[in-house]
Amino acid sequence: MIPVLSGFIAILALAWGLNTAALDGGQASLPWLIREQGLYLSGLLSIGLMSLAMVLATRPVILERPLGGMDRIFRLHKWAGILAAVFAALHWLIEMSDDLIKALYGRSRRPAEMEFGGLLGTLRDAGEELGEFAIYLVLGMIVLSLWKRFPYKFWRHLHRAMPALYLLLAFHAAVLAPLDYWSQPVGMLLALLLASGTVAAVIALSGRIGRDRRVQGVVTAVSSPAPDVTEVVCRLGGEWRGHRAGQFAFVSFTGLDRFEGAHPFTIASADHGDRTLSFQIKALGDHTRQLAGRVAVGQPVTVEGPYGRFVLERRDRKARQVWVAGGIGVTPFLAWLDELRTRRENAMPVELHYSTRGATQDPFVARLRTLCADLPDVTLHVHDSSAGTAIKPDAFATAQADGARTEVWFCGPPRLGDQLKAALARLWRRRVRFHREAFEMR
């Protein structure tokens, strides 16, 4: 994510720099020139990152391979939006610095402002007013996005206004950009970004995101293996394209709270060719907590997907395999084990570590033991924090370090993943490749 965002920002800055290097500052003083170019650069970075965020919001499957999966696309979308808001705030602050520069350096040698009349003048005035209004709203939405306690069902509907706000800011950028931009590489880049972002915003506002990947189906089984886990089995229509073990899908149940919309859940079963999907849904909020009592057999369901590249077929067969799951993060590994049971030719030695807070009450422990009993190549280790055997990243890494090239696949709590990755990087260094599911859609 960091290399992609850094590279994107570098391209925008380079385009701005090429234009700035060719400018003749004339008689303008340095403080005023810095303010003027700072205004242009911050605005370009803000609208560029917003355009990137808008395109990524359309769930472009074509980018899954180069970017590492839809989970990482969503994370990139999130941070592109956050950075866009940061640069928008900086843009606003630079605009407000007018009076401060006047007080410190006076009005003399200020860059001459171009006068526009007629339609262009009217459009520029409107763009300035609408841009300021939209920036305030965007900043407010970013705050709500980062505030995890704000209910998802309300955040989701507020977030749907972002494409409309983007269109206001795109108009602001198009009419207020310097006229000489449009004959320079920076203008060509800006035009491409605005066009891409506008198309993406229209797709979002028309409700067409993911439409061609939605399939109708019906719930065939509902159970509660634990008080905080709901298992839902669905059979989909013939349009379903199949899935790979470890992928996820967006699921919405007809008749439930329409404010919730579709939620992403990992598919916890392999593809057996019968268009049947199993989901293990953890009670993490109001919607998922009420599913067991509200979803019934025969209920219509809409599934959009599949998405993601946390898949069994990507593993390196020449490297030692270590799989680490924490809590509900076990779901992709349930699908992987299910796949290995039906396709024995894919079997290879695996160390599977499962972290739980209470093994005696955890339904996934028995499920894992049953699956692994048929897979002699898979060695299961259950780490129970209530029994004092929780995963300790340093000890875990030390125990596995024997000089062999190792591939670690992790899905679980972010904090545990960070600790494990840091410990492995410190002890194993280049002998390990660490893969993780970045399953956070907000």
Tab-separated table of C-alpha atoms in Angstrom:
chain	number	residue	atom	x	y	z
A	1	MET	CA	0.000	0.000	0.000
A	2	ILE	CA	2.727	2.478	0.973
A	3	PRO	CA	4.722	1.989	-2.279
A	4	VAL	CA	1.577	2.476	-4.374
A	5	LEU	CA	0.531	5.670	-2.598
A	6	SER	CA	4.089	6.997	-2.531
A	7	GLY	CA	4.500	6.339	-6.239
A	8	PHE	CA	1.154	7.939	-7.054
A	9	ILE	CA	1.965	11.060	-5.031
A	10	ALA	CA	5.434	11.211	-6.628
A	11	ILE	CA	3.911	11.192	-10.137
A	12	LEU	CA	1.542	14.036	-9.229
A	13	ALA	CA	4.354	16.037	-7.626
A	14	LEU	CA	6.601	15.458	-10.646
A	15	ALA	CA	3.924	16.696	-13.045
A	16	TRP	CA	3.430	19.788	-10.884
A	17	GLY	CA	7.207	20.284	-10.642
A	18	LEU	CA	7.717	20.169	-14.412
A	19	ASN	CA	5.132	22.903	-14.833
A	20	THR	CA	6.534	24.998	-11.971
A	21	ALA	CA	10.110	24.773	-13.296
A	22	ALA	CA	8.995	26.356	-16.559
A	23	LEU	CA	7.245	29.301	-14.876
A	24	ASP	CA	8.573	32.832	-14.906
A	25	GLY	CA	8.029	34.247	-11.427
A	26	GLY	CA	8.349	37.803	-12.713
A	27	GLN	CA	8.329	40.381	-9.930
A	28	ALA	CA	6.433	38.232	-7.432
A	29	SER	CA	7.985	37.842	-3.986
A	30	LEU	CA	8.979	34.436	-2.634
A	31	PRO	CA	6.291	34.200	0.125
A	32	TRP	CA	3.527	34.878	-2.382
A	33	LEU	CA	5.007	32.433	-4.910
A	34	ILE	CA	5.229	29.722	-2.241
A	35	ARG	CA	1.600	30.320	-1.307
A	36	GLU	CA	0.445	30.201	-4.921
A	37	GLN	CA	2.322	27.027	-5.838
A	38	GLY	CA	1.516	25.417	-2.483
A	39	LEU	CA	-2.143	26.031	-3.244
A	40	TYR	CA	-1.824	24.361	-6.647
A	41	LEU	CA	0.220	21.390	-5.390
A	42	SER	CA	-2.037	20.650	-2.392
A	43	GLY	CA	-5.112	20.921	-4.603
A	44	LEU	CA	-3.617	18.612	-7.229
A	45	LEU	CA	-2.627	16.018	-4.623
A	46	SER	CA	-6.049	16.182	-2.977
A	47	ILE	CA	-8.157	15.789	-6.114
A	48	GLY	CA	-5.709	13.205	-7.516
A	49	LEU	CA	-5.987	11.017	-4.436
A	50	MET	CA	-9.769	11.498	-4.349
A	51	SER	CA	-9.923	10.342	-7.965
A	52	LEU	CA	-7.874	7.271	-7.074
A	53	ALA	CA	-10.166	6.538	-4.121
A	54	MET	CA	-13.246	6.871	-6.348
A	55	VAL	CA	-11.882	4.436	-8.938
A	56	LEU	CA	-10.924	1.908	-6.250
A	57	ALA	CA	-14.416	2.197	-4.714
A	58	THR	CA	-15.888	0.575	-7.840
A	59	ARG	CA	-14.222	-2.749	-6.852
A	60	PRO	CA	-12.111	-3.078	-10.028
A	61	VAL	CA	-11.442	-6.806	-10.272
A	62	ILE	CA	-8.798	-6.150	-12.935
A	63	LEU	CA	-6.603	-4.553	-10.241
A	64	GLU	CA	-6.809	-7.460	-7.791
A	65	ARG	CA	-3.760	-9.214	-9.185
A	66	PRO	CA	-1.361	-6.211	-9.295
A	67	LEU	CA	-2.571	-4.797	-5.966
A	68	GLY	CA	-2.779	-8.105	-4.082
A	69	GLY	CA	-6.528	-8.624	-3.723
A	70	MET	CA	-9.750	-6.735	-3.088
A	71	ASP	CA	-9.016	-6.494	0.643
A	72	ARG	CA	-5.901	-4.476	-0.163
A	73	ILE	CA	-7.780	-2.438	-2.741
A	74	PHE	CA	-10.221	-1.414	-0.005
A	75	ARG	CA	-7.373	-0.539	2.333
A	76	LEU	CA	-5.728	1.513	-0.417
A	77	HIS	CA	-9.080	3.218	-1.064
A	78	LYS	CA	-9.376	4.095	2.610
A	79	TRP	CA	-5.914	5.628	2.932
A	80	ALA	CA	-6.134	7.418	-0.405
A	81	GLY	CA	-9.302	9.059	0.925
A	82	ILE	CA	-7.658	9.959	4.226
A	83	LEU	CA	-4.625	11.488	2.513
A	84	ALA	CA	-6.898	13.334	0.090
A	85	ALA	CA	-8.688	14.897	3.066
A	86	VAL	CA	-5.343	15.825	4.663
A	87	PHE	CA	-4.217	17.598	1.503
A	88	ALA	CA	-7.664	19.212	1.171
A	89	ALA	CA	-7.301	20.607	4.689
A	90	LEU	CA	-3.804	21.842	3.823
A	91	HIS	CA	-5.194	23.409	0.636
A	92	TRP	CA	-7.815	25.252	2.691
A	93	LEU	CA	-5.233	26.432	5.241
A	94	ILE	CA	-2.960	27.759	2.486
A	95	GLU	CA	-5.917	29.597	0.996
A	96	MET	CA	-6.623	31.141	4.402
A	97	SER	CA	-2.979	32.248	4.773
A	98	ASP	CA	-3.676	35.282	2.583
A	99	ASP	CA	-4.170	37.667	5.509
A	100	LEU	CA	-1.129	36.330	7.382
A	101	ILE	CA	1.184	36.953	4.411
A	102	LYS	CA	-0.283	40.423	3.955
A	103	ALA	CA	0.432	41.217	7.597
A	104	LEU	CA	4.019	39.943	7.441
A	105	TYR	CA	5.123	40.941	3.952
A	106	GLY	CA	2.480	43.307	2.646
A	107	ARG	CA	0.620	43.247	-0.664
A	108	SER	CA	3.551	44.315	-2.803
A	109	ARG	CA	4.928	41.915	-5.387
A	110	ARG	CA	1.921	39.645	-5.097
A	111	PRO	CA	1.362	37.502	-8.240
A	112	ALA	CA	-1.178	39.157	-10.485
A	113	GLU	CA	-4.562	37.485	-10.438
A	114	MET	CA	-6.108	36.791	-13.814
A	115	GLU	CA	-9.492	38.356	-14.392
A	116	PHE	CA	-12.197	36.263	-16.003
A	117	GLY	CA	-15.508	37.493	-17.234
A	118	GLY	CA	-18.601	35.988	-18.796
A	119	LEU	CA	-19.353	32.297	-18.402
A	120	LEU	CA	-15.850	31.301	-17.279
A	121	GLY	CA	-15.879	33.904	-14.525
A	122	THR	CA	-19.261	32.658	-13.325
A	123	LEU	CA	-18.081	29.052	-13.363
A	124	ARG	CA	-14.947	29.907	-11.399
A	125	ASP	CA	-16.959	31.752	-8.752
A	126	ALA	CA	-19.347	28.810	-8.463
A	127	GLY	CA	-16.463	26.341	-8.332
A	128	GLU	CA	-14.821	28.238	-5.488
A	129	GLU	CA	-18.006	28.304	-3.402
A	130	LEU	CA	-18.918	24.665	-4.048
A	131	GLY	CA	-15.368	23.483	-3.388
A	132	GLU	CA	-15.217	25.119	0.027
A	133	PHE	CA	-18.614	23.670	0.960
A	134	ALA	CA	-17.628	20.174	-0.213
A	135	ILE	CA	-14.280	20.211	1.627
A	136	TYR	CA	-16.023	20.781	4.975
A	137	LEU	CA	-18.313	17.809	4.347
A	138	VAL	CA	-15.485	15.548	3.179
A	139	LEU	CA	-13.465	16.296	6.306
A	140	GLY	CA	-16.500	15.486	8.441
A	141	MET	CA	-17.018	12.163	6.656
A	142	ILE	CA	-13.378	11.178	7.097
A	143	VAL	CA	-13.723	11.782	10.842
A	144	LEU	CA	-16.819	9.543	10.962
A	145	SER	CA	-15.014	6.863	8.936
A	146	LEU	CA	-12.180	6.768	11.454
A	147	TRP	CA	-14.582	6.770	14.429
A	148	LYS	CA	-15.238	3.030	14.717
A	149	ARG	CA	-18.035	3.488	17.249
A	150	PHE	CA	-20.187	5.295	14.705
A	151	PRO	CA	-22.814	2.708	13.579
A	152	TYR	CA	-22.014	1.067	10.265
A	153	LYS	CA	-25.593	1.270	8.988
A	154	PHE	CA	-25.582	5.072	9.309
A	155	TRP	CA	-21.990	5.472	8.122
A	156	ARG	CA	-22.789	3.420	5.035
A	157	HIS	CA	-25.502	5.832	3.906
A	158	LEU	CA	-23.424	8.903	4.665
A	159	HIS	CA	-20.540	7.348	2.749
A	160	ARG	CA	-22.788	6.984	-0.290
A	161	ALA	CA	-22.788	10.781	-0.559
A	162	MET	CA	-19.043	10.805	-1.258
A	163	PRO	CA	-19.408	10.405	-5.058
A	164	ALA	CA	-21.639	13.493	-5.165
A	165	LEU	CA	-19.119	15.463	-3.105
A	166	TYR	CA	-16.364	14.255	-5.401
A	167	LEU	CA	-18.211	15.634	-8.417
A	168	LEU	CA	-18.409	19.036	-6.707
A	169	LEU	CA	-14.680	18.968	-5.981
A	170	ALA	CA	-13.880	17.758	-9.509
A	171	PHE	CA	-15.794	20.762	-10.860
A	172	HIS	CA	-13.884	22.995	-8.434
A	173	ALA	CA	-10.551	21.594	-9.663
A	174	ALA	CA	-11.446	21.786	-13.353
A	175	VAL	CA	-12.558	25.431	-13.385
A	176	LEU	CA	-9.948	26.775	-10.939
A	177	ALA	CA	-6.859	25.008	-12.298
A	178	PRO	CA	-4.428	27.455	-13.975
A	179	LEU	CA	-5.209	27.819	-17.668
A	180	ASP	CA	-1.619	26.995	-18.645
A	181	TYR	CA	-2.014	23.559	-17.009
A	182	TRP	CA	-4.149	22.310	-19.887
A	183	SER	CA	-1.272	22.572	-22.371
A	184	GLN	CA	1.199	20.828	-20.029
A	185	PRO	CA	1.665	17.212	-18.814
A	186	VAL	CA	0.129	18.185	-15.456
A	187	GLY	CA	-3.078	19.183	-17.232
A	188	MET	CA	-3.209	15.928	-19.199
A	189	LEU	CA	-2.747	13.969	-15.973
A	190	LEU	CA	-5.376	16.060	-14.199
A	191	ALA	CA	-7.837	15.563	-17.063
A	192	LEU	CA	-7.285	11.783	-16.947
A	193	LEU	CA	-7.822	11.693	-13.180
A	194	LEU	CA	-10.956	13.855	-13.302
A	195	ALA	CA	-12.433	11.808	-16.144
A	196	SER	CA	-11.716	8.487	-14.369
A	197	GLY	CA	-13.045	9.756	-11.053
A	198	THR	CA	-16.174	11.191	-12.654
A	199	VAL	CA	-16.985	7.926	-14.419
A	200	ALA	CA	-16.431	6.047	-11.145
A	201	ALA	CA	-18.677	8.513	-9.263
A	202	VAL	CA	-21.462	8.041	-11.818
A	203	ILE	CA	-21.151	4.255	-11.504
A	204	ALA	CA	-21.411	4.563	-7.719
A	205	LEU	CA	-24.365	6.965	-7.752
A	206	SER	CA	-26.268	4.756	-10.195
A	207	GLY	CA	-25.836	1.722	-7.933
A	208	ARG	CA	-23.863	-0.245	-10.519
A	209	ILE	CA	-20.866	-1.174	-8.338
A	210	GLY	CA	-20.531	-4.955	-8.377
A	211	ARG	CA	-23.835	-5.406	-10.226
A	212	ASP	CA	-22.396	-7.803	-12.825
A	213	ARG	CA	-21.022	-10.025	-10.042
A	214	ARG	CA	-24.263	-10.342	-8.054
A	215	VAL	CA	-26.044	-13.682	-7.994
A	216	GLN	CA	-29.374	-14.533	-6.386
A	217	GLY	CA	-29.704	-17.582	-4.212
A	218	VAL	CA	-31.510	-19.102	-1.270
A	219	VAL	CA	-30.525	-20.015	2.298
A	220	THR	CA	-30.486	-23.795	2.707
A	221	ALA	CA	-29.296	-24.089	6.322
A	222	VAL	CA	-28.817	-21.907	9.409
A	223	SER	CA	-27.206	-22.961	12.659
A	224	SER	CA	-25.432	-21.509	15.694
A	225	PRO	CA	-22.386	-23.633	16.553
A	226	ALA	CA	-21.637	-21.090	19.303
A	227	PRO	CA	-23.636	-18.232	20.880
A	228	ASP	CA	-21.598	-15.642	18.964
A	229	VAL	CA	-21.258	-17.523	15.643
A	230	THR	CA	-23.900	-18.068	12.973
A	231	GLU	CA	-23.338	-20.573	10.186
A	232	VAL	CA	-25.283	-19.839	6.998
A	233	VAL	CA	-25.294	-22.151	3.974
A	234	CYS	CA	-26.565	-20.816	0.633
A	235	ARG	CA	-27.211	-22.307	-2.773
A	236	LEU	CA	-26.766	-19.837	-5.620
A	237	GLY	CA	-28.150	-19.603	-9.125
A	238	GLY	CA	-26.468	-20.844	-12.264
A	239	GLU	CA	-24.779	-17.506	-12.915
A	240	TRP	CA	-22.349	-18.100	-10.038
A	241	ARG	CA	-18.812	-18.282	-11.449
A	242	GLY	CA	-17.400	-20.420	-8.680
A	243	HIS	CA	-14.785	-19.389	-6.148
A	244	ARG	CA	-11.318	-20.263	-4.892
A	245	ALA	CA	-10.728	-21.387	-1.328
A	246	GLY	CA	-10.038	-18.319	0.816
A	247	GLN	CA	-12.017	-15.742	-1.171
A	248	PHE	CA	-14.824	-13.591	0.256
A	249	ALA	CA	-18.126	-12.192	-0.968
A	250	PHE	CA	-20.597	-9.444	-0.109
A	251	VAL	CA	-23.805	-10.948	1.260
A	252	SER	CA	-27.228	-9.392	1.789
A	253	PHE	CA	-30.321	-11.191	3.050
A	254	THR	CA	-33.663	-10.134	1.616
A	255	GLY	CA	-36.041	-8.773	4.231
A	256	LEU	CA	-33.422	-7.734	6.777
A	257	ASP	CA	-32.660	-4.148	7.772
A	258	ARG	CA	-32.315	-2.322	4.450
A	259	PHE	CA	-30.044	0.237	6.091
A	260	GLU	CA	-27.361	-2.405	6.518
A	261	GLY	CA	-26.816	-3.363	2.893
A	262	ALA	CA	-24.347	-6.072	1.914
A	263	HIS	CA	-21.648	-7.206	4.351
A	264	PRO	CA	-18.365	-8.917	3.392
A	265	PHE	CA	-17.865	-12.449	4.721
A	266	THR	CA	-15.170	-14.999	3.952
A	267	ILE	CA	-16.439	-18.116	2.199
A	268	ALA	CA	-15.692	-20.909	4.669
A	269	SER	CA	-16.072	-23.795	2.227
A	270	ALA	CA	-14.282	-24.966	-0.898
A	271	ASP	CA	-15.902	-24.949	-4.321
A	272	HIS	CA	-17.439	-28.384	-4.897
A	273	GLY	CA	-19.146	-27.417	-8.152
A	274	ASP	CA	-22.652	-27.373	-6.655
A	275	ARG	CA	-22.859	-23.552	-6.175
A	276	THR	CA	-23.151	-24.043	-2.399
A	277	LEU	CA	-21.389	-21.583	-0.107
A	278	SER	CA	-20.899	-21.713	3.651
A	279	PHE	CA	-20.327	-18.635	5.816
A	280	GLN	CA	-19.200	-18.595	9.454
A	281	ILE	CA	-20.371	-15.200	10.735
A	282	LYS	CA	-19.032	-13.797	13.993
A	283	ALA	CA	-21.272	-11.494	16.065
A	284	LEU	CA	-19.243	-8.302	15.836
A	285	GLY	CA	-22.057	-5.744	15.617
A	286	ASP	CA	-25.826	-5.288	15.786
A	287	HIS	CA	-26.436	-6.777	12.335
A	288	THR	CA	-24.309	-9.911	12.732
A	289	ARG	CA	-25.477	-10.411	16.329
A	290	GLN	CA	-29.106	-10.680	15.182
A	291	LEU	CA	-28.562	-12.900	12.138
A	292	ALA	CA	-29.242	-16.224	13.879
A	293	GLY	CA	-32.754	-15.125	14.811
A	294	ARG	CA	-33.582	-13.326	11.574
A	295	VAL	CA	-32.212	-15.535	8.807
A	296	ALA	CA	-34.318	-18.595	7.939
A	297	VAL	CA	-34.115	-21.519	5.562
A	298	GLY	CA	-35.657	-20.585	2.220
A	299	GLN	CA	-34.862	-16.892	2.609
A	300	PRO	CA	-33.590	-15.193	-0.576
A	301	VAL	CA	-29.986	-14.033	-0.500
A	302	THR	CA	-27.831	-11.952	-2.825
A	303	VAL	CA	-24.124	-12.753	-3.060
A	304	GLU	CA	-21.643	-10.487	-4.842
A	305	GLY	CA	-18.238	-11.845	-5.656
A	306	PRO	CA	-16.038	-13.677	-5.284
A	307	TYR	CA	-13.169	-11.353	-4.385
A	308	GLY	CA	-9.734	-11.656	-2.828
A	309	ARG	CA	-6.380	-13.348	-3.402
A	310	PHE	CA	-5.843	-14.975	0.013
A	311	VAL	CA	-6.169	-18.273	-1.825
A	312	LEU	CA	-4.663	-21.721	-1.440
A	313	GLU	CA	-3.301	-21.909	-4.982
A	314	ARG	CA	-0.927	-18.982	-4.362
A	315	ARG	CA	1.151	-20.872	-1.818
A	316	ASP	CA	4.786	-21.617	-2.605
A	317	ARG	CA	5.150	-25.403	-2.847
A	318	LYS	CA	8.911	-25.160	-2.317
A	319	ALA	CA	8.587	-23.342	1.002
A	320	ARG	CA	7.576	-24.646	4.398
A	321	GLN	CA	3.950	-23.749	5.052
A	322	VAL	CA	2.908	-22.146	8.345
A	323	TRP	CA	-0.727	-21.063	8.663
A	324	VAL	CA	-1.780	-18.910	11.612
A	325	ALA	CA	-5.414	-18.114	12.428
A	326	GLY	CA	-6.908	-16.070	15.229
A	327	GLY	CA	-10.601	-16.207	16.142
A	328	ILE	CA	-12.929	-15.739	13.176
A	329	GLY	CA	-9.799	-15.394	11.040
A	330	VAL	CA	-9.928	-19.182	10.821
A	331	THR	CA	-12.614	-19.031	8.081
A	332	PRO	CA	-10.313	-18.921	5.018
A	333	PHE	CA	-8.326	-21.823	6.453
A	334	LEU	CA	-11.516	-23.855	6.869
A	335	ALA	CA	-11.994	-23.437	3.121
A	336	TRP	CA	-8.345	-24.339	2.487
A	337	LEU	CA	-8.628	-27.540	4.534
A	338	ASP	CA	-11.889	-28.405	2.802
A	339	GLU	CA	-10.108	-27.957	-0.524
A	340	LEU	CA	-7.219	-30.215	0.538
A	341	ARG	CA	-9.635	-32.953	1.572
A	342	THR	CA	-11.233	-33.048	-1.874
A	343	ARG	CA	-8.051	-32.475	-3.900
A	344	ARG	CA	-5.414	-34.673	-2.327
A	345	GLU	CA	-2.929	-33.860	-5.090
A	346	ASN	CA	-2.533	-30.411	-3.476
A	347	ALA	CA	-1.463	-31.857	-0.125
A	348	MET	CA	1.850	-30.806	1.403
A	349	PRO	CA	3.259	-30.523	4.951
A	350	VAL	CA	1.565	-27.675	6.854
A	351	GLU	CA	1.859	-26.315	10.391
A	352	LEU	CA	-1.544	-24.856	11.318
A	353	HIS	CA	-1.693	-22.680	14.448
A	354	TYR	CA	-5.081	-21.601	15.788
A	355	SER	CA	-5.365	-18.985	18.551
A	356	THR	CA	-8.484	-18.933	20.719
A	357	ARG	CA	-9.595	-17.444	24.031
A	358	GLY	CA	-11.290	-20.643	25.188
A	359	ALA	CA	-10.749	-23.939	23.404
A	360	THR	CA	-13.446	-25.831	25.316
A	361	GLN	CA	-16.226	-23.490	24.118
A	362	ASP	CA	-14.786	-22.691	20.688
A	363	PRO	CA	-16.707	-24.565	17.934
A	364	PHE	CA	-13.859	-24.099	15.478
A	365	VAL	CA	-11.493	-26.252	17.530
A	366	ALA	CA	-13.569	-29.396	17.006
A	367	ARG	CA	-14.134	-28.438	13.357
A	368	LEU	CA	-10.398	-28.041	12.758
A	369	ARG	CA	-9.595	-31.328	14.464
A	370	THR	CA	-12.125	-33.152	12.301
A	371	LEU	CA	-10.787	-31.612	9.105
A	372	CYS	CA	-7.145	-32.217	10.028
A	373	ALA	CA	-7.837	-35.834	11.052
A	374	ASP	CA	-8.254	-36.653	7.344
A	375	LEU	CA	-5.126	-34.690	6.404
A	376	PRO	CA	-2.016	-36.404	7.794
A	377	ASP	CA	0.214	-33.736	6.265
A	378	VAL	CA	-1.421	-30.986	8.364
A	379	THR	CA	-0.266	-30.612	11.972
A	380	LEU	CA	-2.717	-28.648	14.113
A	381	HIS	CA	-1.596	-26.574	17.123
A	382	VAL	CA	-4.305	-24.989	19.295
A	383	HIS	CA	-3.185	-22.003	21.391
A	384	ASP	CA	-5.629	-21.304	24.224
A	385	SER	CA	-5.076	-18.006	26.052
A	386	SER	CA	-7.428	-19.061	28.875
A	387	ALA	CA	-5.168	-22.059	29.525
A	388	GLY	CA	-1.985	-20.005	29.364
A	389	THR	CA	-0.873	-21.317	25.967
A	390	ALA	CA	-1.521	-18.193	23.888
A	391	ILE	CA	0.646	-17.570	20.837
A	392	LYS	CA	3.771	-15.673	21.811
A	393	PRO	CA	5.201	-14.272	18.565
A	394	ASP	CA	8.856	-14.357	19.688
A	395	ALA	CA	8.661	-17.913	21.032
A	396	PHE	CA	6.665	-19.057	18.021
A	397	ALA	CA	9.197	-17.576	15.596
A	398	THR	CA	12.169	-19.006	17.487
A	399	ALA	CA	10.660	-22.490	17.563
A	400	GLN	CA	10.173	-22.493	13.803
A	401	ALA	CA	13.537	-21.009	12.815
A	402	ASP	CA	15.563	-23.889	11.374
A	403	GLY	CA	17.018	-22.162	8.328
A	404	ALA	CA	14.375	-23.371	5.874
A	405	ARG	CA	12.577	-20.947	3.604
A	406	THR	CA	9.158	-20.414	5.127
A	407	GLU	CA	5.867	-18.953	3.979
A	408	VAL	CA	3.485	-17.717	6.681
A	409	TRP	CA	-0.194	-17.081	6.004
A	410	PHE	CA	-2.017	-15.124	8.704
A	411	CYS	CA	-5.645	-14.131	9.212
A	412	GLY	CA	-6.828	-12.795	12.544
A	413	PRO	CA	-6.642	-9.804	14.891
A	414	PRO	CA	-4.476	-7.017	13.398
A	415	ARG	CA	-2.467	-6.593	16.597
A	416	LEU	CA	-1.499	-10.267	16.693
A	417	GLY	CA	-0.576	-10.119	13.020
A	418	ASP	CA	1.636	-7.061	13.558
A	419	GLN	CA	3.421	-8.706	16.477
A	420	LEU	CA	3.961	-11.946	14.610
A	421	LYS	CA	5.215	-10.226	11.465
A	422	ALA	CA	7.665	-8.096	13.474
A	423	ALA	CA	9.004	-11.121	15.375
A	424	LEU	CA	9.466	-13.151	12.207
A	425	ALA	CA	11.161	-10.289	10.382
A	426	ARG	CA	13.559	-9.834	13.287
A	427	LEU	CA	14.445	-13.519	13.715
A	428	TRP	CA	14.067	-15.012	10.240
A	429	ARG	CA	14.728	-11.948	8.093
A	430	ARG	CA	14.762	-12.861	4.421
A	431	ARG	CA	13.920	-16.514	4.971
A	432	VAL	CA	10.217	-15.797	5.456
A	433	ARG	CA	7.392	-14.408	3.339
A	434	PHE	CA	4.470	-13.131	5.359
A	435	HIS	CA	0.989	-13.025	3.811
A	436	ARG	CA	-2.008	-11.631	5.642
A	437	GLU	CA	-5.647	-10.916	4.951
A	438	ALA	CA	-6.292	-7.153	5.256
A	439	PHE	CA	-9.991	-7.771	5.879
A	440	GLU	CA	-11.116	-4.343	7.008
A	441	MET	CA	-13.682	-2.651	4.814
A	442	ARG	CA	-14.061	0.549	6.826
